């Protein structure tokens, strides 16, 4: 007898979460809030096209049983990440980044098989965090993730469970009958203790995020075949200076920058930030100075490296 089952988790940003994020003196592209997902699993591809969630974890599995004994089994699954804010929206943005899915080998017991899958990513939401001893905030991308468990038994029954998740934001769990089973997670931003992929400050984690971020940029705003040029900014050096003209867009791959306006540090930005868009569109002057707090790496994107149709769309959106 063959039994198939699914487990699904949808991560979404409730309205209260945006309301509770402290105001900071920067122009930020903040991910919009999401309506609570429906009572049954929606068409996830269509839901993603509508940008109706931050990320989704879909685990599908099956077993073959003969007279109560497991003779074969298998699993598939996928991760879907929401697009987040449009790249042209504001001065400082954080692109959504999908982490690699984690699928351990299934555990086989007496008449059952347990499947697990972890997915997640940076959800395009910049969250301010206090800087010790300073009057300003560090602004960094928020990571969210879920770990699903699906147990299928030889008698044809199954059970789903959310075994772990980021403390923020909300996670809706759907049972194998595709109906909503429970909602987990906080509406107020909480900083978790690392991720299933490791601590966010480690080189391996930074490299994985950088690779996915570059892929997403290449498919969204770069001309076909363009390679991102990297630039290292030593500690204390500036990337751009307030008042000067500039024609490049920057992606902060690894590091931290102080944001200085009129000589005062008003904030910090961390890895994943997309900077300098206003200067790309029309040769405007830089609105802030960006100074490296520690040795940092950026990807440099010139205006002539952005696809012409995309650049025209961006320009049109700025005049509306």
mmCIF file of N, CA and C in Angstrom, residues 21-149:
data_model
loop_
_atom_site.group_PDB
_atom_site.id
_atom_site.type_symbol
_atom_site.label_atom_id
_atom_site.label_comp_id
_atom_site.label_asym_id
_atom_site.label_seq_id
_atom_site.Cartn_x
_atom_site.Cartn_y
_atom_site.Cartn_z
ATOM 1 N N UNK A 21 8.039 48.198 14.987
ATOM 2 C CA UNK A 21 9.434 48.450 14.652
ATOM 3 C C UNK A 21 9.725 49.930 14.864
ATOM 4 N N UNK A 22 10.742 50.191 15.650
ATOM 5 C CA UNK A 22 11.056 51.585 16.012
ATOM 6 C C UNK A 22 11.391 52.417 14.782
ATOM 7 N N UNK A 23 10.929 53.658 14.783
ATOM 8 C CA UNK A 23 11.241 54.581 13.692
ATOM 9 C C UNK A 23 12.717 54.958 13.755
ATOM 10 N N UNK A 24 13.395 55.001 12.614
ATOM 11 C CA UNK A 24 14.794 55.378 12.559
ATOM 12 C C UNK A 24 14.978 56.390 11.439
ATOM 13 N N UNK A 25 15.996 57.261 11.531
ATOM 14 C CA UNK A 25 16.167 58.346 10.555
ATOM 15 C C UNK A 25 16.813 57.884 9.262
ATOM 16 N N UNK A 26 16.198 56.911 8.592
ATOM 17 C CA UNK A 26 16.664 56.446 7.291
ATOM 18 C C UNK A 26 15.457 56.190 6.411
ATOM 19 N N UNK A 27 15.673 56.299 5.111
ATOM 20 C CA UNK A 27 14.617 55.916 4.179
ATOM 21 C C UNK A 27 14.793 54.442 3.877
ATOM 22 N N UNK A 28 13.876 53.614 4.386
ATOM 23 C CA UNK A 28 14.002 52.171 4.271
ATOM 24 C C UNK A 28 12.877 51.577 3.439
ATOM 25 N N UNK A 29 13.212 50.508 2.702
ATOM 26 C CA UNK A 29 12.175 49.741 2.021
ATOM 27 C C UNK A 29 11.815 48.577 2.931
ATOM 28 N N UNK A 30 10.720 48.705 3.633
ATOM 29 C CA UNK A 30 10.302 47.695 4.601
ATOM 30 C C UNK A 30 9.276 46.783 3.956
ATOM 31 N N UNK A 31 9.443 45.477 4.137
ATOM 32 C CA UNK A 31 8.481 44.529 3.593
ATOM 33 C C UNK A 31 7.083 44.860 4.092
ATOM 34 N N UNK A 32 6.103 44.792 3.225
ATOM 35 C CA UNK A 32 4.733 45.074 3.625
ATOM 36 C C UNK A 32 4.224 43.959 4.526
ATOM 37 N N UNK A 33 3.199 44.257 5.307
ATOM 38 C CA UNK A 33 2.616 43.209 6.139
ATOM 39 C C UNK A 33 1.798 42.260 5.265
ATOM 40 N N UNK A 34 1.529 41.069 5.807
ATOM 41 C CA UNK A 34 0.772 40.049 5.081
ATOM 42 C C UNK A 34 -0.541 39.768 5.805
ATOM 43 N N UNK A 35 -1.579 39.527 5.047
ATOM 44 C CA UNK A 35 -2.817 39.030 5.646
ATOM 45 C C UNK A 35 -2.582 37.609 6.147
ATOM 46 N N UNK A 36 -3.265 37.191 7.214
ATOM 47 C CA UNK A 36 -3.117 35.805 7.673
ATOM 48 C C UNK A 36 -3.440 34.832 6.540
ATOM 49 N N UNK A 37 -2.643 33.785 6.362
ATOM 50 C CA UNK A 37 -2.927 32.804 5.312
ATOM 51 C C UNK A 37 -4.294 32.151 5.531
ATOM 52 N N UNK A 38 -4.880 31.586 4.485
ATOM 53 C CA UNK A 38 -6.227 30.998 4.595
ATOM 54 C C UNK A 38 -6.244 29.713 5.434
ATOM 55 N N UNK A 39 -7.446 29.186 5.640
ATOM 56 C CA UNK A 39 -7.631 28.000 6.480
ATOM 57 C C UNK A 39 -7.140 26.727 5.804
ATOM 58 N N UNK A 40 -7.008 26.737 4.489
ATOM 59 C CA UNK A 40 -6.446 25.599 3.766
ATOM 60 C C UNK A 40 -5.244 26.067 2.957
ATOM 61 N N UNK A 41 -4.353 25.144 2.641
ATOM 62 C CA UNK A 41 -3.130 25.505 1.916
ATOM 63 C C UNK A 41 -3.490 26.128 0.564
ATOM 64 N N UNK A 42 -3.027 27.328 0.288
ATOM 65 C CA UNK A 42 -3.314 27.956 -1.012
ATOM 66 C C UNK A 42 -2.382 27.422 -2.091
ATOM 67 N N UNK A 43 -2.601 27.849 -3.312
ATOM 68 C CA UNK A 43 -1.662 27.580 -4.399
ATOM 69 C C UNK A 43 -0.406 28.392 -4.090
ATOM 70 N N UNK A 44 0.669 27.728 -3.652
ATOM 71 C CA UNK A 44 1.845 28.441 -3.172
ATOM 72 C C UNK A 44 2.524 29.259 -4.265
ATOM 73 N N UNK A 45 2.527 28.758 -5.484
ATOM 74 C CA UNK A 45 3.148 29.514 -6.579
ATOM 75 C C UNK A 45 2.376 30.812 -6.847
ATOM 76 N N UNK A 46 1.053 30.716 -6.855
ATOM 77 C CA UNK A 46 0.251 31.922 -7.053
ATOM 78 C C UNK A 46 0.383 32.852 -5.864
ATOM 79 N N UNK A 47 0.423 32.285 -4.671
ATOM 80 C CA UNK A 47 0.586 33.074 -3.447
ATOM 81 C C UNK A 47 1.904 33.831 -3.483
ATOM 82 N N UNK A 48 2.948 33.176 -3.991
ATOM 83 C CA UNK A 48 4.245 33.841 -4.096
ATOM 84 C C UNK A 48 4.195 34.964 -5.124
ATOM 85 N N UNK A 49 3.526 34.713 -6.259
ATOM 86 C CA UNK A 49 3.415 35.776 -7.264
ATOM 87 C C UNK A 49 2.708 37.001 -6.709
ATOM 88 N N UNK A 50 1.807 36.772 -5.769
ATOM 89 C CA UNK A 50 1.104 37.879 -5.119
ATOM 90 C C UNK A 50 1.924 38.502 -3.989
ATOM 91 N N UNK A 51 3.106 37.932 -3.722
ATOM 92 C CA UNK A 51 3.955 38.361 -2.602
ATOM 93 C C UNK A 51 3.154 38.382 -1.305
ATOM 94 N N UNK A 52 2.428 37.271 -1.053
ATOM 95 C CA UNK A 52 1.497 37.198 0.076
ATOM 96 C C UNK A 52 2.091 36.527 1.310
ATOM 97 N N UNK A 53 3.365 36.123 1.245
ATOM 98 C CA UNK A 53 4.022 35.545 2.419
ATOM 99 C C UNK A 53 5.505 35.860 2.340
ATOM 100 N N UNK A 54 6.226 35.592 3.434
ATOM 101 C CA UNK A 54 7.664 35.845 3.444
ATOM 102 C C UNK A 54 8.442 34.602 3.018
ATOM 103 N N UNK A 55 8.041 33.433 3.466
ATOM 104 C CA UNK A 55 8.622 32.192 2.986
ATOM 105 C C UNK A 55 7.679 31.037 3.270
ATOM 106 N N UNK A 56 7.852 29.951 2.512
ATOM 107 C CA UNK A 56 6.996 28.779 2.693
ATOM 108 C C UNK A 56 7.852 27.520 2.656
ATOM 109 N N UNK A 57 7.458 26.547 3.481
ATOM 110 C CA UNK A 57 8.152 25.271 3.596
ATOM 111 C C UNK A 57 7.157 24.180 3.209
ATOM 112 N N UNK A 58 7.415 23.496 2.108
ATOM 113 C CA UNK A 58 6.513 22.437 1.644
ATOM 114 C C UNK A 58 7.278 21.121 1.607
ATOM 115 N N UNK A 59 6.847 20.173 2.422
ATOM 116 C CA UNK A 59 7.464 18.850 2.512
ATOM 117 C C UNK A 59 6.477 17.806 2.019
ATOM 118 N N UNK A 60 6.861 17.051 1.010
ATOM 119 C CA UNK A 60 6.021 15.987 0.459
ATOM 120 C C UNK A 60 6.767 14.659 0.600
ATOM 121 N N UNK A 61 6.062 13.618 1.026
ATOM 122 C CA UNK A 61 6.712 12.329 1.228
ATOM 123 C C UNK A 61 5.742 11.185 0.961
ATOM 124 N N UNK A 62 6.281 9.973 0.834
ATOM 125 C CA UNK A 62 5.467 8.790 0.594
ATOM 126 C C UNK A 62 6.155 7.558 1.182
ATOM 127 N N UNK A 63 5.371 6.551 1.460
ATOM 128 C CA UNK A 63 5.912 5.258 1.872
ATOM 129 C C UNK A 63 5.163 4.145 1.132
ATOM 130 N N UNK A 64 5.816 3.010 0.987
ATOM 131 C CA UNK A 64 5.200 1.782 0.501
ATOM 132 C C UNK A 64 5.243 0.774 1.637
ATOM 133 N N UNK A 65 4.089 0.218 1.977
ATOM 134 C CA UNK A 65 4.016 -0.757 3.063
ATOM 135 C C UNK A 65 3.415 -2.066 2.564
ATOM 136 N N UNK A 66 3.954 -3.162 3.060
ATOM 137 C CA UNK A 66 3.452 -4.491 2.710
ATOM 138 C C UNK A 66 3.230 -5.261 4.008
ATOM 139 N N UNK A 67 1.948 -5.513 4.318
ATOM 140 C CA UNK A 67 1.584 -6.241 5.533
ATOM 141 C C UNK A 67 2.178 -5.582 6.777
ATOM 142 N N UNK A 68 2.075 -4.232 6.810
ATOM 143 C CA UNK A 68 2.527 -3.482 7.972
ATOM 144 C C UNK A 68 4.013 -3.204 8.020
ATOM 145 N N UNK A 69 4.750 -3.649 7.023
ATOM 146 C CA UNK A 69 6.201 -3.443 7.005
ATOM 147 C C UNK A 69 6.562 -2.424 5.923
ATOM 148 N N UNK A 70 7.424 -1.466 6.264
ATOM 149 C CA UNK A 70 7.864 -0.442 5.316
ATOM 150 C C UNK A 70 8.843 -1.078 4.333
ATOM 151 N N UNK A 71 8.518 -0.997 3.034
ATOM 152 C CA UNK A 71 9.388 -1.583 2.020
ATOM 153 C C UNK A 71 10.069 -0.530 1.147
ATOM 154 N N UNK A 72 9.544 0.676 1.147
ATOM 155 C CA UNK A 72 10.161 1.744 0.358
ATOM 156 C C UNK A 72 9.612 3.076 0.836
ATOM 157 N N UNK A 73 10.346 4.140 0.579
ATOM 158 C CA UNK A 73 9.898 5.479 0.983
ATOM 159 C C UNK A 73 10.705 6.523 0.212
ATOM 160 N N UNK A 74 10.223 7.750 0.233
ATOM 161 C CA UNK A 74 10.940 8.838 -0.425
ATOM 162 C C UNK A 74 10.323 10.178 -0.081
ATOM 163 N N UNK A 75 11.035 11.235 -0.370
ATOM 164 C CA UNK A 75 10.521 12.567 -0.081
ATOM 165 C C UNK A 75 11.013 13.570 -1.106
ATOM 166 N N UNK A 76 10.206 14.592 -1.305
ATOM 167 C CA UNK A 76 10.577 15.771 -2.074
ATOM 168 C C UNK A 76 10.166 16.974 -1.230
ATOM 169 N N UNK A 77 10.527 18.117 -1.663
ATOM 170 C CA UNK A 77 10.140 19.313 -0.926
ATOM 171 C C UNK A 77 10.718 20.540 -1.585
ATOM 172 N N UNK A 78 10.278 21.669 -1.138
ATOM 173 C CA UNK A 78 10.792 22.914 -1.711
ATOM 174 C C UNK A 78 10.645 24.061 -0.736
ATOM 175 N N UNK A 79 11.432 25.082 -1.023
ATOM 176 C CA UNK A 79 11.394 26.332 -0.271
ATOM 177 C C UNK A 79 10.983 27.436 -1.225
ATOM 178 N N UNK A 80 10.087 28.303 -0.782
ATOM 179 C CA UNK A 80 9.680 29.456 -1.584
ATOM 180 C C UNK A 80 9.871 30.701 -0.737
ATOM 181 N N UNK A 81 10.567 31.663 -1.273
ATOM 182 C CA UNK A 81 10.825 32.901 -0.538
ATOM 183 C C UNK A 81 10.070 34.038 -1.212
ATOM 184 N N UNK A 82 9.452 34.900 -0.423
ATOM 185 C CA UNK A 82 8.774 36.064 -0.983
ATOM 186 C C UNK A 82 9.774 37.054 -1.550
ATOM 187 N N UNK A 83 9.349 37.826 -2.541
ATOM 188 C CA UNK A 83 10.265 38.754 -3.203
ATOM 189 C C UNK A 83 10.686 39.920 -2.332
ATOM 190 N N UNK A 84 9.869 40.291 -1.367
ATOM 191 C CA UNK A 84 10.204 41.451 -0.557
ATOM 192 C C UNK A 84 9.973 42.744 -1.308
ATOM 193 N N UNK A 85 10.513 43.876 -0.798
ATOM 194 C CA UNK A 85 10.279 45.174 -1.427
ATOM 195 C C UNK A 85 10.886 45.242 -2.820
ATOM 196 N N UNK A 86 10.301 46.080 -3.673
ATOM 197 C CA UNK A 86 10.880 46.306 -4.993
ATOM 198 C C UNK A 86 12.224 47.009 -4.831
ATOM 199 N N UNK A 87 13.181 46.639 -5.684
ATOM 200 C CA UNK A 87 14.526 47.184 -5.546
ATOM 201 C C UNK A 87 14.585 48.690 -5.749
ATOM 202 N N UNK A 88 13.595 49.244 -6.459
ATOM 203 C CA UNK A 88 13.665 50.667 -6.753
ATOM 204 C C UNK A 88 12.926 51.533 -5.735
ATOM 205 N N UNK A 89 12.444 50.969 -4.666
ATOM 206 C CA UNK A 89 11.507 51.691 -3.812
ATOM 207 C C UNK A 89 12.122 52.821 -3.014
ATOM 208 N N UNK A 90 13.272 52.608 -2.368
ATOM 209 C CA UNK A 90 13.798 53.599 -1.449
ATOM 210 C C UNK A 90 15.321 53.621 -1.494
ATOM 211 N N UNK A 91 15.930 54.339 -0.566
ATOM 212 C CA UNK A 91 17.373 54.498 -0.557
ATOM 213 C C UNK A 91 18.087 53.258 -0.023
ATOM 214 N N UNK A 92 17.587 52.679 1.045
ATOM 215 C CA UNK A 92 18.221 51.509 1.647
ATOM 216 C C UNK A 92 17.250 50.344 1.602
ATOM 217 N N UNK A 93 17.660 49.238 1.000
ATOM 218 C CA UNK A 93 16.796 48.083 0.855
ATOM 219 C C UNK A 93 17.543 46.830 1.286
ATOM 220 N N UNK A 94 16.784 45.782 1.588
ATOM 221 C CA UNK A 94 17.365 44.487 1.921
ATOM 222 C C UNK A 94 16.633 43.438 1.081
ATOM 223 N N UNK A 95 17.360 42.846 0.146
ATOM 224 C CA UNK A 95 16.733 41.859 -0.736
ATOM 225 C C UNK A 95 16.423 40.580 0.033
ATOM 226 N N UNK A 96 15.338 39.904 -0.369
ATOM 227 C CA UNK A 96 15.033 38.595 0.192
ATOM 228 C C UNK A 96 16.051 37.585 -0.343
ATOM 229 N N UNK A 97 16.520 36.703 0.534
ATOM 230 C CA UNK A 97 17.539 35.717 0.165
ATOM 231 C C UNK A 97 17.122 34.353 0.685
ATOM 232 N N UNK A 98 17.106 33.357 -0.185
ATOM 233 C CA UNK A 98 16.699 32.005 0.192
ATOM 234 C C UNK A 98 17.912 31.176 0.606
ATOM 235 N N UNK A 99 17.823 30.518 1.760
ATOM 236 C CA UNK A 99 18.889 29.627 2.209
ATOM 237 C C UNK A 99 18.690 28.236 1.603
ATOM 238 N N UNK A 100 19.764 27.434 1.490
ATOM 239 C CA UNK A 100 19.609 26.068 0.966
ATOM 240 C C UNK A 100 18.727 25.220 1.888
ATOM 241 N N UNK A 101 17.848 24.407 1.300
ATOM 242 C CA UNK A 101 16.992 23.530 2.100
ATOM 243 C C UNK A 101 17.830 22.444 2.762
ATOM 244 N N UNK A 102 17.462 22.090 3.994
ATOM 245 C CA UNK A 102 18.136 21.024 4.735
ATOM 246 C C UNK A 102 17.178 19.842 4.835
ATOM 247 N N UNK A 103 17.576 18.704 4.269
ATOM 248 C CA UNK A 103 16.749 17.490 4.271
ATOM 249 C C UNK A 103 17.575 16.318 4.802
ATOM 250 N N UNK A 104 17.519 16.040 6.097
ATOM 251 C CA UNK A 104 18.248 14.894 6.635
ATOM 252 C C UNK A 104 17.677 13.581 6.107
ATOM 253 N N UNK A 105 18.448 12.505 6.235
ATOM 254 C CA UNK A 105 17.981 11.186 5.841
ATOM 255 C C UNK A 105 16.776 10.804 6.704
ATOM 256 N N UNK A 106 15.679 10.318 6.102
ATOM 257 C CA UNK A 106 14.504 9.940 6.893
ATOM 258 C C UNK A 106 14.830 8.874 7.942
ATOM 259 N N UNK A 107 14.104 8.926 9.046
ATOM 260 C CA UNK A 107 14.262 7.952 10.129
ATOM 261 C C UNK A 107 13.175 6.887 9.987
ATOM 262 N N UNK A 108 13.580 5.626 9.930
ATOM 263 C CA UNK A 108 12.648 4.518 9.729
ATOM 264 C C UNK A 108 12.472 3.761 11.046
ATOM 265 N N UNK A 109 11.219 3.597 11.464
ATOM 266 C CA UNK A 109 10.921 2.853 12.669
ATOM 267 C C UNK A 109 10.046 1.648 12.379
ATOM 268 N N UNK A 110 9.461 1.081 13.417
ATOM 269 C CA UNK A 110 8.600 -0.091 13.278
ATOM 270 C C UNK A 110 7.224 0.345 12.768
ATOM 271 N N UNK A 111 7.057 0.305 11.452
ATOM 272 C CA UNK A 111 5.778 0.670 10.858
ATOM 273 C C UNK A 111 5.605 2.151 10.609
ATOM 274 N N UNK A 112 6.688 2.921 10.618
ATOM 275 C CA UNK A 112 6.579 4.354 10.352
ATOM 276 C C UNK A 112 7.890 4.898 9.795
ATOM 277 N N UNK A 113 7.786 6.069 9.135
ATOM 278 C CA UNK A 113 8.968 6.799 8.645
ATOM 279 C C UNK A 113 8.788 8.266 9.012
ATOM 280 N N UNK A 114 9.844 8.850 9.554
ATOM 281 C CA UNK A 114 9.809 10.268 9.937
ATOM 282 C C UNK A 114 10.675 11.066 8.960
ATOM 283 N N UNK A 115 10.067 12.084 8.329
ATOM 284 C CA UNK A 115 10.757 12.962 7.391
ATOM 285 C C UNK A 115 10.867 14.358 8.010
ATOM 286 N N UNK A 116 11.961 15.051 7.757
ATOM 287 C CA UNK A 116 12.112 16.430 8.231
ATOM 288 C C UNK A 116 12.695 17.300 7.122
ATOM 289 N N UNK A 117 12.380 18.581 7.193
ATOM 290 C CA UNK A 117 12.900 19.547 6.221
ATOM 291 C C UNK A 117 12.952 20.931 6.865
ATOM 292 N N UNK A 118 14.096 21.598 6.675
ATOM 293 C CA UNK A 118 14.273 22.967 7.167
ATOM 294 C C UNK A 118 14.489 23.902 5.991
ATOM 295 N N UNK A 119 13.725 24.979 5.928
ATOM 296 C CA UNK A 119 13.930 26.009 4.907
ATOM 297 C C UNK A 119 13.842 27.376 5.579
ATOM 298 N N UNK A 120 14.347 28.371 4.876
ATOM 299 C CA UNK A 120 14.280 29.726 5.423
ATOM 300 C C UNK A 120 15.075 30.689 4.579
ATOM 301 N N UNK A 121 15.254 31.882 5.102
ATOM 302 C CA UNK A 121 16.014 32.893 4.387
ATOM 303 C C UNK A 121 15.871 34.247 5.029
ATOM 304 N N UNK A 122 16.483 35.218 4.407
ATOM 305 C CA UNK A 122 16.297 36.609 4.815
ATOM 306 C C UNK A 122 15.056 37.123 4.107
ATOM 307 N N UNK A 123 14.155 37.707 4.875
ATOM 308 C CA UNK A 123 12.810 37.960 4.357
ATOM 309 C C UNK A 123 12.581 39.382 3.860
ATOM 310 N N UNK A 124 13.647 40.129 3.608
ATOM 311 C CA UNK A 124 13.486 41.465 3.037
ATOM 312 C C UNK A 124 12.995 42.510 4.016
ATOM 313 N N UNK A 125 13.132 42.208 5.319
ATOM 314 C CA UNK A 125 12.686 43.147 6.356
ATOM 315 C C UNK A 125 13.894 43.658 7.121
ATOM 316 N N UNK A 126 14.189 44.950 7.069
ATOM 317 C CA UNK A 126 15.277 45.493 7.878
ATOM 318 C C UNK A 126 14.793 45.793 9.297
ATOM 319 N N UNK A 127 15.496 45.253 10.279
ATOM 320 C CA UNK A 127 15.100 45.462 11.676
ATOM 321 C C UNK A 127 16.171 46.251 12.410
ATOM 322 N N UNK A 128 15.768 47.298 13.125
ATOM 323 C CA UNK A 128 16.734 48.077 13.899
ATOM 324 C C UNK A 128 17.058 47.398 15.229
ATOM 325 N N UNK A 129 18.334 47.393 15.583
ATOM 326 C CA UNK A 129 18.778 46.848 16.869
ATOM 327 C C UNK A 129 19.660 47.887 17.539
ATOM 328 N N UNK A 130 19.485 48.121 18.830
ATOM 329 C CA UNK A 130 20.302 49.120 19.528
ATOM 330 C C UNK A 130 21.786 48.767 19.458
ATOM 331 N N UNK A 131 22.632 49.781 19.350
ATOM 332 C CA UNK A 131 24.083 49.620 19.394
ATOM 333 C C UNK A 131 24.542 50.021 20.793
ATOM 334 N N UNK A 132 25.212 49.114 21.476
ATOM 335 C CA UNK A 132 25.601 49.353 22.868
ATOM 336 C C UNK A 132 26.396 50.645 23.005
ATOM 337 N N UNK A 133 25.931 51.498 23.908
ATOM 338 C CA UNK A 133 26.637 52.743 24.190
ATOM 339 C C UNK A 133 26.448 53.831 23.159
ATOM 340 N N UNK A 134 25.569 53.617 22.198
ATOM 341 C CA UNK A 134 25.343 54.614 21.145
ATOM 342 C C UNK A 134 23.877 55.020 21.127
ATOM 343 N N UNK A 135 23.629 56.152 20.495
ATOM 344 C CA UNK A 135 22.257 56.671 20.444
ATOM 345 C C UNK A 135 21.560 56.309 19.135
ATOM 346 N N UNK A 136 22.165 55.433 18.338
ATOM 347 C CA UNK A 136 21.578 55.074 17.053
ATOM 348 C C UNK A 136 21.414 53.564 16.969
ATOM 349 N N UNK A 137 20.892 53.104 15.819
ATOM 350 C CA UNK A 137 20.562 51.709 15.623
ATOM 351 C C UNK A 137 21.465 51.068 14.575
ATOM 352 N N UNK A 138 21.616 49.742 14.700
ATOM 353 C CA UNK A 138 22.163 48.928 13.614
ATOM 354 C C UNK A 138 20.977 48.351 12.862
ATOM 355 N N UNK A 139 20.977 48.496 11.546
ATOM 356 C CA UNK A 139 19.883 48.003 10.730
ATOM 357 C C UNK A 139 20.371 46.788 9.951
ATOM 358 N N UNK A 140 19.760 45.642 10.191
ATOM 359 C CA UNK A 140 20.171 44.415 9.522
ATOM 360 C C UNK A 140 18.982 43.627 9.033
ATOM 361 N N UNK A 141 19.231 42.730 8.075
ATOM 362 C CA UNK A 141 18.159 41.914 7.513
ATOM 363 C C UNK A 141 17.715 40.856 8.515
ATOM 364 N N UNK A 142 16.420 40.587 8.547
ATOM 365 C CA UNK A 142 15.848 39.582 9.434
ATOM 366 C C UNK A 142 15.845 38.216 8.741
ATOM 367 N N UNK A 143 16.292 37.190 9.461
ATOM 368 C CA UNK A 143 16.230 35.818 8.954
ATOM 369 C C UNK A 143 15.059 35.085 9.604
ATOM 370 N N UNK A 144 14.357 34.290 8.816
ATOM 371 C CA UNK A 144 13.242 33.491 9.334
ATOM 372 C C UNK A 144 13.358 32.079 8.765
ATOM 373 N N UNK A 145 12.932 31.079 9.538
ATOM 374 C CA UNK A 145 13.055 29.697 9.093
ATOM 375 C C UNK A 145 12.094 28.786 9.850
ATOM 376 N N UNK A 146 11.817 27.630 9.265
ATOM 377 C CA UNK A 146 10.963 26.627 9.899
ATOM 378 C C UNK A 146 11.537 25.235 9.650
ATOM 379 N N UNK A 147 11.341 24.335 10.608
ATOM 380 C CA UNK A 147 11.689 22.928 10.460
ATOM 381 C C UNK A 147 10.419 22.101 10.621
ATOM 382 N N UNK A 148 10.051 21.399 9.551
ATOM 383 C CA UNK A 148 8.848 20.573 9.551
ATOM 384 C C UNK A 148 9.190 19.105 9.793
ATOM 385 N N UNK A 149 8.261 18.424 10.459
ATOM 386 C CA UNK A 149 8.369 16.980 10.631
ATOM 387 C C UNK A 149 7.084 16.340 10.113
#
